Every structure is written in structure tokens, then in C-alpha cells.
Short mmCIF file of C-alpha atoms in Angstrom, two decimals:
data_model
loop_
_atom_site.label_atom_id
_atom_site.label_comp_id
_atom_site.label_asym_id
_atom_site.label_seq_id
_atom_site.Cartn_x
_atom_site.Cartn_y
_atom_site.Cartn_z
CA UNK A 1 112.96 287.82 192.21
CA UNK A 2 109.93 288.14 190.03
CA UNK A 3 107.54 285.36 190.88
CA UNK A 4 104.91 286.28 188.37
CA UNK A 5 107.42 286.24 185.55
CA UNK A 6 108.74 282.86 186.67
CA UNK A 7 105.26 281.37 186.76
CA UNK A 8 104.46 282.78 183.33
CA UNK A 9 107.68 281.35 181.96
CA UNK A 10 106.95 277.94 183.44
CA UNK A 11 103.40 277.90 182.07
CA UNK A 12 104.52 279.03 178.64
CA UNK A 13 107.19 276.33 178.53
CA UNK A 14 104.59 273.77 179.54
CA UNK A 15 102.14 275.07 176.98
CA UNK A 16 104.62 274.74 174.11
CA UNK A 17 105.54 271.21 175.15
CA UNK A 18 101.95 270.09 175.57
CA UNK A 19 100.92 271.57 172.22
CA UNK A 20 103.85 269.87 170.52
CA UNK A 21 102.97 266.37 171.62
CA UNK A 22 105.02 265.83 174.81
CA UNK A 23 103.76 263.40 177.42
CA UNK A 24 101.67 265.02 180.14
CA UNK A 25 103.86 263.84 182.98
CA UNK A 26 106.91 265.40 181.31
CA UNK A 27 105.11 268.75 181.08
CA UNK A 28 104.15 268.58 184.75
CA UNK A 29 107.69 267.64 185.67
CA UNK A 30 109.19 270.51 183.64
CA UNK A 31 106.86 273.09 185.19
CA UNK A 32 107.60 271.93 188.72
CA UNK A 33 111.34 271.91 188.11
CA UNK A 34 111.28 275.46 186.77
CA UNK A 35 109.14 276.70 189.66
CA UNK A 36 111.32 274.98 192.24
CA UNK A 37 114.26 277.21 191.33
CA UNK A 38 113.08 279.91 193.82
CA UNK A 39 112.69 277.43 196.71
CA UNK A 40 109.07 278.32 197.39
CA UNK A 41 106.95 276.61 200.07
CA UNK A 42 104.14 275.59 197.76
CA UNK A 43 104.72 274.53 194.18
CA UNK A 44 101.91 272.64 192.52
CA UNK A 45 101.21 271.86 188.89
CA UNK A 46 98.35 269.88 187.43
CA UNK A 47 98.41 269.16 183.72
CA UNK A 48 95.84 267.42 181.54
CA UNK A 49 96.02 267.10 177.74
CA UNK A 50 93.68 270.10 177.45
CA UNK A 51 94.81 272.43 180.20
CA UNK A 52 97.54 273.50 182.62
CA UNK A 53 97.06 274.70 186.20
CA UNK A 54 99.90 275.86 188.41
CA UNK A 55 100.08 277.51 191.82
CA UNK A 56 102.94 278.98 193.81
CA UNK A 57 102.82 280.32 197.33
CA UNK A 58 105.28 281.49 199.95
CA UNK A 59 105.22 283.56 203.13
CA UNK A 60 106.71 286.54 201.32
CA UNK A 61 104.27 286.67 198.42
CA UNK A 62 100.57 286.45 197.67
CA UNK A 63 99.48 283.10 196.36
CA UNK A 64 99.55 283.05 192.54
CA UNK A 65 97.56 280.63 190.39
CA UNK A 66 97.65 280.45 186.63
CA UNK A 67 95.35 278.49 184.35
CA UNK A 68 95.99 277.87 180.68
CA UNK A 69 93.60 276.17 178.31
CA UNK A 70 95.24 274.26 175.46
CA UNK A 71 93.31 274.05 172.23
CA UNK A 72 95.02 273.13 168.97
CA UNK A 73 97.78 270.60 169.05
CA UNK A 74 100.28 269.50 166.43
CA UNK A 75 103.21 267.14 166.57
CA UNK A 76 106.42 269.12 166.90
CA UNK A 77 108.94 266.86 168.58
CA UNK A 78 111.74 269.33 167.77
CA UNK A 79 110.09 271.89 170.08
CA UNK A 80 109.69 269.32 172.85
CA UNK A 81 113.38 268.65 172.78
CA UNK A 82 114.34 272.35 172.59
CA UNK A 83 112.14 273.35 175.52
CA UNK A 84 113.43 270.37 177.46
CA UNK A 85 116.99 271.61 176.89
CA UNK A 86 116.12 275.17 177.81
CA UNK A 87 114.40 274.19 181.06
CA UNK A 88 117.42 272.13 182.07
CA UNK A 89 119.77 275.02 181.38
CA UNK A 90 117.53 277.34 183.39
CA UNK A 91 117.25 274.97 186.33
CA UNK A 92 121.01 274.47 186.34
CA UNK A 93 121.39 278.26 186.56
CA UNK A 94 123.24 278.55 183.26
CA UNK A 95 120.79 281.10 181.88
CA UNK A 96 118.89 284.00 183.47
CA UNK A 97 115.11 284.20 183.59
CA UNK A 98 115.00 287.09 181.11
CA UNK A 99 117.18 285.33 178.56
CA UNK A 100 115.22 282.14 179.06
CA UNK A 101 111.94 283.91 178.29
CA UNK A 102 113.46 285.43 175.16
CA UNK A 103 114.76 282.06 174.06
CA UNK A 104 111.40 280.43 174.71
CA UNK A 105 109.72 282.90 172.36
CA UNK A 106 112.28 282.02 169.70
CA UNK A 107 111.60 278.31 170.17
CA UNK A 108 107.87 278.93 169.88
CA UNK A 109 108.45 280.56 166.50
CA UNK A 110 110.64 277.80 165.05
CA UNK A 111 109.03 276.92 161.73
CA UNK A 112 108.11 273.31 160.99
CA UNK A 113 109.53 271.54 157.97
CA UNK A 114 108.20 273.30 154.83
CA UNK A 115 105.13 271.83 153.13
CA UNK A 116 106.99 270.29 150.22
CA UNK A 117 109.21 268.36 152.62
CA UNK A 118 106.14 267.29 154.60
CA UNK A 119 104.42 266.05 151.43
CA UNK A 120 107.61 264.31 150.28
CA UNK A 121 108.04 262.68 153.68
CA UNK A 122 104.42 261.45 153.65
CA UNK A 123 104.97 260.02 150.17
CA UNK A 124 108.18 258.21 151.09
CA UNK A 125 106.82 257.07 154.46
CA UNK A 126 103.92 255.42 152.58
CA UNK A 127 106.27 253.93 150.00
CA UNK A 128 108.60 252.36 152.51
CA UNK A 129 105.76 251.21 154.75
CA UNK A 130 104.32 249.38 151.76
CA UNK A 131 107.73 247.78 151.24
CA UNK A 132 107.87 246.78 154.91
CA UNK A 133 104.48 245.06 154.68
CA UNK A 134 105.56 243.00 151.71
CA UNK A 135 104.40 245.02 148.72
CA UNK A 136 106.14 244.56 145.39
CA UNK A 137 107.86 247.32 143.46
CA UNK A 138 104.66 248.31 141.65
CA UNK A 139 102.81 248.67 144.96
CA UNK A 140 105.57 250.91 146.27
CA UNK A 141 105.40 253.22 143.28
CA UNK A 142 101.61 253.45 143.55
CA UNK A 143 101.99 254.23 147.26
CA UNK A 144 104.40 257.02 146.40
CA UNK A 145 101.70 258.72 144.33
CA UNK A 146 98.97 258.13 146.89
CA UNK A 147 101.34 259.49 149.55
CA UNK A 148 101.81 262.70 147.57
CA UNK A 149 98.03 263.12 147.28
CA UNK A 150 97.56 262.35 150.99
CA UNK A 151 100.30 264.78 152.04
CA UNK A 152 98.81 267.55 149.91
CA UNK A 153 95.31 267.02 151.30
CA UNK A 154 96.68 267.01 154.86
CA UNK A 155 98.64 270.23 154.32
CA UNK A 156 95.56 271.87 152.85
CA UNK A 157 93.29 270.90 155.73
CA UNK A 158 95.88 271.66 158.40
CA UNK A 159 95.91 275.27 157.23
CA UNK A 160 92.14 275.54 157.67
CA UNK A 161 92.16 274.28 161.28
CA UNK A 162 89.89 271.34 160.55
CA UNK A 163 89.36 268.66 163.20
CA UNK A 164 91.96 265.91 163.18
CA UNK A 165 89.27 263.21 162.98
CA UNK A 166 87.73 264.72 159.88
CA UNK A 167 91.12 264.92 158.16
CA UNK A 168 91.74 261.26 158.96
CA UNK A 169 88.33 260.32 157.63
CA UNK A 170 88.95 262.16 154.37
CA UNK A 171 92.50 260.82 154.20
CA UNK A 172 91.29 257.25 154.66
CA UNK A 173 88.69 257.73 151.95
CA UNK A 174 91.23 259.20 149.57
CA UNK A 175 93.61 256.29 150.14
CA UNK A 176 90.84 253.77 149.56
CA UNK A 177 89.66 255.47 146.39
CA UNK A 178 93.08 255.91 144.79
CA UNK A 179 94.19 252.41 145.79
CA UNK A 180 91.13 250.86 144.12
CA UNK A 181 91.60 253.06 141.06
CA UNK A 182 95.26 252.13 140.60
CA UNK A 183 94.87 248.42 141.31
CA UNK A 184 92.15 248.19 138.71
CA UNK A 185 94.29 249.55 135.94
CA UNK A 186 97.59 248.06 136.94
CA UNK A 187 97.77 244.27 136.98
CA UNK A 188 99.60 242.41 139.77
CA UNK A 189 99.30 245.32 142.21
CA UNK A 190 98.04 244.34 145.68
CA UNK A 191 95.22 246.40 147.17
CA UNK A 192 95.91 245.25 150.74
CA UNK A 193 99.59 246.11 150.84
CA UNK A 194 99.02 249.50 149.25
CA UNK A 195 96.27 250.50 151.67
CA UNK A 196 98.15 249.22 154.74
CA UNK A 197 101.30 251.09 153.73
CA UNK A 198 99.46 254.30 152.94
CA UNK A 199 97.40 254.48 156.15
CA UNK A 200 100.57 254.29 158.25
CA UNK A 201 101.19 258.09 158.13
CA UNK A 202 97.72 258.55 159.62
CA UNK A 203 98.01 255.89 162.33
CA UNK A 204 98.02 257.53 165.79
CA UNK A 205 101.48 256.40 166.89
CA UNK A 206 102.13 259.44 169.07
CA UNK A 207 98.83 259.15 170.91
CA UNK A 208 99.34 255.42 171.55
CA UNK A 209 102.91 255.84 172.82
CA UNK A 210 102.03 258.81 175.01
CA UNK A 211 98.94 257.11 176.40
CA UNK A 212 101.12 254.25 177.60
CA UNK A 213 103.88 256.45 178.95
CA UNK A 214 101.45 258.70 180.82
CA UNK A 215 99.74 255.72 182.35
CA UNK A 216 103.05 254.28 183.58
CA UNK A 217 103.91 257.55 185.27
CA UNK A 218 100.60 257.49 187.14
CA UNK A 219 98.97 260.17 185.00
CA UNK A 220 95.88 258.04 184.55
CA UNK A 221 93.56 260.80 183.39
CA UNK A 222 95.85 261.70 180.50
CA UNK A 223 96.48 258.07 179.71
CA UNK A 224 92.77 257.47 179.26
CA UNK A 225 92.13 260.58 177.19
CA UNK A 226 95.08 259.89 174.87
CA UNK A 227 93.90 256.30 174.54
CA UNK A 228 90.44 257.50 173.55
CA UNK A 229 91.99 259.90 171.04
CA UNK A 230 94.01 257.06 169.51
CA UNK A 231 90.92 254.87 169.33
CA UNK A 232 88.84 257.50 167.56
CA UNK A 233 91.60 258.33 165.10
CA UNK A 234 91.82 254.63 164.27
CA UNK A 235 88.05 254.43 163.84
CA UNK A 236 88.08 257.53 161.60
CA UNK A 237 90.69 256.02 159.29
CA UNK A 238 88.92 252.67 159.17
CA UNK A 239 85.60 254.36 158.43
CA UNK A 240 87.12 256.44 155.63
CA UNK A 241 88.70 253.44 153.95
CA UNK A 242 85.74 251.23 154.76
CA UNK A 243 83.07 253.41 153.17
CA UNK A 244 84.96 253.55 149.88
CA UNK A 245 85.62 249.80 149.87
CA UNK A 246 81.98 249.11 150.67
CA UNK A 247 80.82 251.26 147.75
CA UNK A 248 83.29 249.46 145.52
CA UNK A 249 82.01 246.03 146.62
CA UNK A 250 78.45 247.10 146.03
CA UNK A 251 79.21 248.41 142.55
CA UNK A 252 81.02 245.20 141.70
CA UNK A 253 78.23 242.98 142.98
CA UNK A 254 75.58 245.08 141.31
CA UNK A 255 77.31 244.43 138.00
CA UNK A 256 77.77 248.10 137.22
CA UNK A 257 81.43 247.52 136.49
CA UNK B 1 114.17 240.33 154.44
CA UNK B 2 117.08 242.76 154.15
CA UNK B 3 114.90 244.85 151.86
CA UNK B 4 112.14 244.97 154.47
CA UNK B 5 114.58 246.06 157.17
CA UNK B 6 115.96 248.81 154.95
CA UNK B 7 112.35 249.74 154.21
CA UNK B 8 111.62 250.03 157.93
CA UNK B 9 114.75 252.13 158.39
CA UNK B 10 113.70 254.61 155.74
CA UNK B 11 110.06 254.55 156.85
CA UNK B 12 111.04 255.53 160.40
CA UNK B 13 113.34 258.21 159.02
CA UNK B 14 110.50 259.79 157.05
CA UNK B 15 108.06 259.40 159.93
CA UNK B 16 110.58 261.38 161.96
CA UNK B 17 110.16 264.22 159.48
CA UNK B 18 106.37 263.98 159.75
CA UNK B 19 106.70 264.41 163.51
CA UNK B 20 109.07 267.34 163.00
CA UNK B 21 112.03 265.67 164.69
CA UNK B 22 115.07 267.90 164.28
CA UNK B 23 117.53 266.98 161.53
CA UNK B 24 120.27 265.86 163.88
CA UNK B 25 118.17 263.05 165.36
CA UNK B 26 116.53 261.76 162.17
CA UNK B 27 119.20 259.18 161.36
CA UNK B 28 118.96 257.72 164.85
CA UNK B 29 115.17 257.47 164.48
CA UNK B 30 115.64 255.54 161.25
CA UNK B 31 118.22 253.26 162.79
CA UNK B 32 115.98 252.43 165.74
CA UNK B 33 113.04 251.67 163.44
CA UNK B 34 115.18 249.35 161.32
CA UNK B 35 116.56 247.63 164.40
CA UNK B 36 113.09 246.99 165.82
CA UNK B 37 111.90 245.51 162.55
CA UNK B 38 115.05 243.36 162.33
CA UNK B 39 114.26 241.82 165.73
CA UNK B 40 110.58 241.43 164.83
CA UNK B 41 111.28 239.62 161.55
CA UNK B 42 113.90 237.32 163.02
CA UNK B 43 111.66 236.16 165.82
CA UNK B 44 108.71 235.90 163.47
CA UNK B 45 110.55 233.36 161.33
CA UNK B 46 111.79 231.63 164.47
CA UNK B 47 108.59 231.41 166.52
CA UNK B 48 105.89 232.19 163.96
CA UNK B 49 104.02 234.28 166.55
CA UNK B 50 103.19 237.86 165.55
CA UNK B 51 102.28 238.89 169.08
CA UNK B 52 105.46 237.57 170.69
CA UNK B 53 107.66 239.05 167.97
CA UNK B 54 105.95 242.43 168.35
CA UNK B 55 106.72 242.28 172.05
CA UNK B 56 110.41 241.60 171.48
CA UNK B 57 110.60 244.15 168.66
CA UNK B 58 109.14 246.87 170.87
CA UNK B 59 111.42 245.82 173.70
CA UNK B 60 114.40 246.31 171.39
CA UNK B 61 113.10 249.66 170.17
CA UNK B 62 112.47 251.04 173.64
CA UNK B 63 115.79 249.86 175.11
CA UNK B 64 117.70 251.36 172.20
CA UNK B 65 115.63 254.56 172.43
CA UNK B 66 116.53 254.93 176.07
CA UNK B 67 120.21 254.45 175.36
CA UNK B 68 120.16 256.93 172.49
CA UNK B 69 118.15 259.43 174.54
CA UNK B 70 120.83 259.23 177.21
CA UNK B 71 123.64 259.72 174.72
CA UNK B 72 121.99 262.45 172.65
CA UNK B 73 120.43 264.16 175.71
CA UNK B 74 116.93 264.48 174.23
CA UNK B 75 113.56 263.19 175.49
CA UNK B 76 113.17 259.48 174.87
CA UNK B 77 109.78 260.00 173.15
CA UNK B 78 111.47 261.38 170.06
CA UNK B 79 113.12 258.05 169.29
CA UNK B 80 110.39 255.87 170.72
CA UNK B 81 107.55 257.30 168.64
CA UNK B 82 109.38 257.15 165.32
CA UNK B 83 110.93 253.77 166.01
CA UNK B 84 107.72 252.07 167.07
CA UNK B 85 105.70 253.13 164.00
CA UNK B 86 106.49 250.07 161.84
CA UNK B 87 105.35 247.81 164.70
CA UNK B 88 102.03 249.58 165.29
CA UNK B 89 99.32 247.16 164.10
CA UNK B 90 97.99 249.20 161.17
CA UNK B 91 97.75 246.04 159.10
CA UNK B 92 95.69 244.33 161.79
CA UNK B 93 93.29 247.28 161.90
CA UNK B 94 92.84 247.15 158.16
CA UNK B 95 92.29 243.39 158.02
CA UNK B 96 89.73 243.60 160.86
CA UNK B 97 87.80 246.22 158.95
CA UNK B 98 88.08 244.41 155.63
CA UNK B 99 86.75 241.17 157.07
CA UNK B 100 83.92 243.09 158.69
CA UNK B 101 82.97 244.59 155.32
CA UNK B 102 82.85 241.13 153.80
CA UNK B 103 80.59 240.09 156.66
CA UNK B 104 83.22 237.53 157.59
CA UNK B 105 82.88 237.98 161.34
CA UNK B 106 85.03 234.99 162.20
CA UNK B 107 88.08 236.55 160.51
CA UNK B 108 87.16 239.97 161.73
CA UNK B 109 87.11 238.94 165.39
CA UNK B 110 90.31 236.95 164.90
CA UNK B 111 92.16 239.96 163.47
CA UNK B 112 90.49 242.33 165.92
CA UNK B 113 91.66 240.33 168.93
CA UNK B 114 95.11 239.94 167.42
CA UNK B 115 95.33 243.72 166.90
CA UNK B 116 94.36 244.32 170.52
CA UNK B 117 96.91 241.77 171.65
CA UNK B 118 99.65 243.45 169.64
CA UNK B 119 98.69 246.88 170.98
CA UNK B 120 98.72 245.38 174.47
CA UNK B 121 102.15 243.79 174.22
CA UNK B 122 103.59 246.96 172.71
CA UNK B 123 102.30 248.84 175.75
CA UNK B 124 103.71 246.25 178.14
CA UNK B 125 107.08 246.28 176.40
CA UNK B 126 107.29 250.07 176.75
CA UNK B 127 106.31 249.82 180.41
CA UNK B 128 108.89 247.09 180.91
CA UNK B 129 111.83 249.20 179.80
CA UNK B 130 110.56 252.57 181.04
CA UNK B 131 110.12 251.40 184.60
CA UNK B 132 113.32 249.40 184.70
CA UNK B 133 115.66 251.41 186.92
CA UNK B 134 118.94 250.23 185.39
CA UNK B 135 119.71 253.56 183.76
CA UNK B 136 119.17 255.75 186.80
CA UNK B 137 115.92 257.71 187.00
CA UNK B 138 117.43 260.82 185.50
CA UNK B 139 114.18 262.74 185.17
CA UNK B 140 113.50 264.47 181.93
CA UNK B 141 115.14 261.78 179.86
#
């Protein structure tokens, strides 16, 4: 029995899940389940959205504590599901610790969807959201183009490790600008529907859902911090769109256009 | 209306890709999103209340997500997040901000409160189904 290896495995599994957008209580639960395999006296895990702490202790070993700080996060629900599967297999005894560690490394390296698919998905997500909110066919086509621009900008900034809030601010501004540009040249296109549809890919759906689910499970600290994250993302988007619209109003009123 | 539901279906499908949901689950994500919007629209025409319809729509999404999570043996979040996206009050946020820009504070507070209400009922609807013990508390699902 190698306790250190087990703890490292558990922490690594938790780290991947937390980074990929799993709920905090699920991460805690996974770590405790993995650590409980050795039937130790003390198994404790404390997870917040920005860090993991876990301790194991038993009469036969020295107490071991491991702390892991989590910095950059991205939404990788495929990894959440893969690690979830792996931890279940491990707990059920279907896979040895060594194999599990190897498999975990493989999961960590799974590539996301390639950029062109990401950009395409952003474009179509905007298009169909515009349709959902009652845009006409012209609005949908405009949204498709704005979506492509938005997806490209997001991919570019994601590579440079820029803060999420800044990307949302820029994204909101871009949407506002392009939407005004297109609606001015194309008659019978609706500014509202286009903007609403196009901001949907930026809307913090994951943060909102996880904030609620963490709160239900009694993980109040995480619930609050995710809620704050969602709120600031929403404010960033609104500010981005708002600044551009405000400039547009001012230009119009000033008679420059 | 059918067009809007198909729109929601495809929107959820593509949001699934944005969240890097694996290929096998994408169709289910789309289906759940379309189903939620179907419930929302039907009750909207019936009751004319956005808040109440959002509640029922989310309820439908989260129940279906739980069932699918059980069948497909994946965490429920995967379906819940993608399925809920069309119901998230992005439109309310935008209208609040727009009214604020026009210095129309009456409209802005109306839309702002409505947005908060929608966010609130979505949260309650998720809590409602997540804490309901009818599908045993099989942890990890």
C-alpha cells in the first residue's frame, strides 16, 4: 500500500475535475471516495473553487497533508465525466492504482475540440439563440457572422491567458459594434434580437448552475464565490455592450451620423 | 413555435460543444434543451408569465437531465448546463442594461427585477429536483 501515491492520485483527480468546471461538492466527494479505498482512520478533504486540501492519517503511517492551489480554469465537461468514470472504476476495484494514475495522465492530456470547431460552434450557437429569441432569418445570418468573429477573438485571447472578465468585456463590445454596424446597413434587421442571441455564448451558465448546485449540497463558500463570478461575468458583458451602445446613442444625438 | 424549439435544440447542441461535452452526449444535450424550451413556450402561451414558465421549463430540464444522467452514467451537470442555457435570462440582462442607457429607470428596474426573479426560480427548480430523493441518492450522479 502506497499512501502517498494514493493521496497524489486523489488530489490530481480532484484538480482535473475542479479545473474543468465540476461542482465543488463533486470534487470533494470524489477525493474522499478514492481515499476511503484503504480504510484509513482519518480521511478529510476540503475543496474551494481555488484550492484543494486533503489529509489522511492512520496508526500505521505518518499523517500526510497535501495542498493544491488551482489557478486557471476552463470548461471541459468531457474531462469531468472521464475522471468521474475512472474514480468509480478505481473505487470498485476494477483497476489498480498504477493503471489508474496512468489513465488519469491520459485524461489530463485529452485535447479539446479544435479551434475551428469551437469557432463554428460559437457561430451556430449565436445563430440558433437568435432564432430562439424571435429573430428573423436576416438576424440569424448576421448572428452567424458575429459568432464567427466572437469565436475567433475568444480563441485568440484564450491562448494568451487573459482574464475571463476582460475577454467578456471585449466580446461584449465586439458584439455591440458589429450588431450596430450590420443593422445600419441591412434594413429590417433587429438590433435587440441579434445582441441577445450573440451574448448567449458568453453568458455564465456554468457558474450559475454550479453556484446553485454547490449551495444545495451545503458547500456555501463555493456557492457564494461562483455566484460572484457569475455576477461579474454578467456585468462585464453588459458593460462591453453598453459602452458601445452609449457611444452610438451619443453620436446619433450629436448629429454626427 | 416549432422553429423556436428546433432552434433551442440546435443551440443547446452547439453550447455542448462550447463546453467540450464529449460527442456521445451532445445529442442528448440538444434534446434536453429543446424539451425545456418546448415546456417554457407552451406555458408562456398558456399563462403569459415568463417567471412561472421559466420555473416549469427548468423543472423539465433538470428532471430529464437526472434521468439521462442515470441512463448514460455521466455526471448530471453535463446535461443540466447545456440544457438550461436557453432559459438563462440573457435577454433580461440586455433589456435591463438597454433601459438604463436610455435613462429609462422605470423599465430598467422592471426588467432587472424580472431577471432576478427568473434567475431565482431557475435556482429553485434545480434545487427542487436535485434534492428530491426519488431516484436514490446514488452519489456521483
